[in-house]
């Protein structure tokens, strides 16, 4: 099939990139410096629908968000583009007791148009710093075992699979509990 497709393309000498050289030039990646990272406000939850479009992103009810904003405001952050549109966000908390006191990433989501420019890494560092300030021992997160892209991303950030939680997602799909130790 691929060979047939390439031969069809070769048969047409007037491809878009020959008409307009700008179409052939690779697009410059979005510059994450052209963004603002700040603590998330409650109003931001009414603006991040475009970020929650993929099937792997969980959307919660308002009471869930209100609880996080009221109990752990330092763990909620958002990245905005120059037009003040939400590009990405992270929602987390601190929980546990004693040596299990830890930060938890409840949601980290980057809008499809803003992926692969370092926003998830930036937000994870912000949450890890908030967890360090809260004197946490580690940060953990749960990820679908089928979400290979996210698992590899978290590994690059220094997270390791600690355990598998059976049927965590809607009683159907397993999750990895991934963790990263924090300096104490």
Short mmCIF file of N, CA, C and O in Angstrom, two decimals, residues 32 46-47 52 67 101 119 130 144 150 159-160 163-164 180:
data_model
loop_
_atom_site.label_atom_id
_atom_site.label_comp_id
_atom_site.label_asym_id
_atom_site.label_seq_id
_atom_site.Cartn_x
_atom_site.Cartn_y
_atom_site.Cartn_z
N UNK A 32 7.74 27.29 24.24
CA UNK A 32 7.12 27.27 25.57
C UNK A 32 7.44 28.51 26.39
O UNK A 32 6.78 28.79 27.37
N UNK A 46 -13.43 26.35 33.70
CA UNK A 46 -14.43 26.62 32.68
C UNK A 46 -13.79 26.94 31.33
O UNK A 46 -14.49 27.20 30.36
N UNK A 47 -12.45 26.90 31.28
CA UNK A 47 -11.73 27.27 30.07
C UNK A 47 -10.88 26.16 29.49
O UNK A 47 -10.21 26.37 28.50
N UNK A 52 -9.01 18.99 27.22
CA UNK A 52 -9.55 17.68 27.63
C UNK A 52 -10.17 16.89 26.49
O UNK A 52 -11.06 16.10 26.72
N UNK A 67 -12.80 20.73 45.74
CA UNK A 67 -12.06 20.14 46.86
C UNK A 67 -10.56 20.36 46.69
O UNK A 67 -9.87 20.76 47.63
N UNK A 101 3.87 10.02 53.43
CA UNK A 101 3.46 11.38 53.09
C UNK A 101 4.05 11.70 51.71
O UNK A 101 5.26 11.64 51.51
N UNK A 119 5.84 21.22 28.08
CA UNK A 119 4.90 21.74 29.08
C UNK A 119 4.61 20.74 30.19
O UNK A 119 4.52 21.12 31.37
N UNK A 130 6.41 21.85 44.73
CA UNK A 130 5.38 22.07 45.77
C UNK A 130 5.37 20.91 46.76
O UNK A 130 5.22 21.11 47.96
N UNK A 144 -2.78 4.66 32.89
CA UNK A 144 -3.29 3.45 32.23
C UNK A 144 -2.12 2.63 31.69
O UNK A 144 -1.22 3.19 31.07
N UNK A 150 2.61 8.02 27.60
CA UNK A 150 2.70 8.68 28.91
C UNK A 150 3.67 7.95 29.83
O UNK A 150 4.45 8.58 30.54
N UNK A 159 10.38 8.75 36.93
CA UNK A 159 9.40 7.92 37.62
C UNK A 159 9.63 6.45 37.27
O UNK A 159 10.08 6.13 36.17
N UNK A 160 9.33 5.58 38.22
CA UNK A 160 9.43 4.13 38.01
C UNK A 160 8.10 3.49 38.40
O UNK A 160 7.36 4.02 39.21
N UNK A 163 3.95 -0.39 41.34
CA UNK A 163 3.02 -1.53 41.41
C UNK A 163 1.96 -1.36 40.34
O UNK A 163 1.83 -0.31 39.73
N UNK A 164 1.20 -2.43 40.13
CA UNK A 164 0.06 -2.41 39.21
C UNK A 164 -1.22 -2.46 40.04
O UNK A 164 -1.34 -3.28 40.95
N UNK A 180 8.33 8.73 42.12
CA UNK A 180 9.64 9.37 42.04
C UNK A 180 9.98 9.88 43.43
O UNK A 180 9.20 10.59 44.06
#
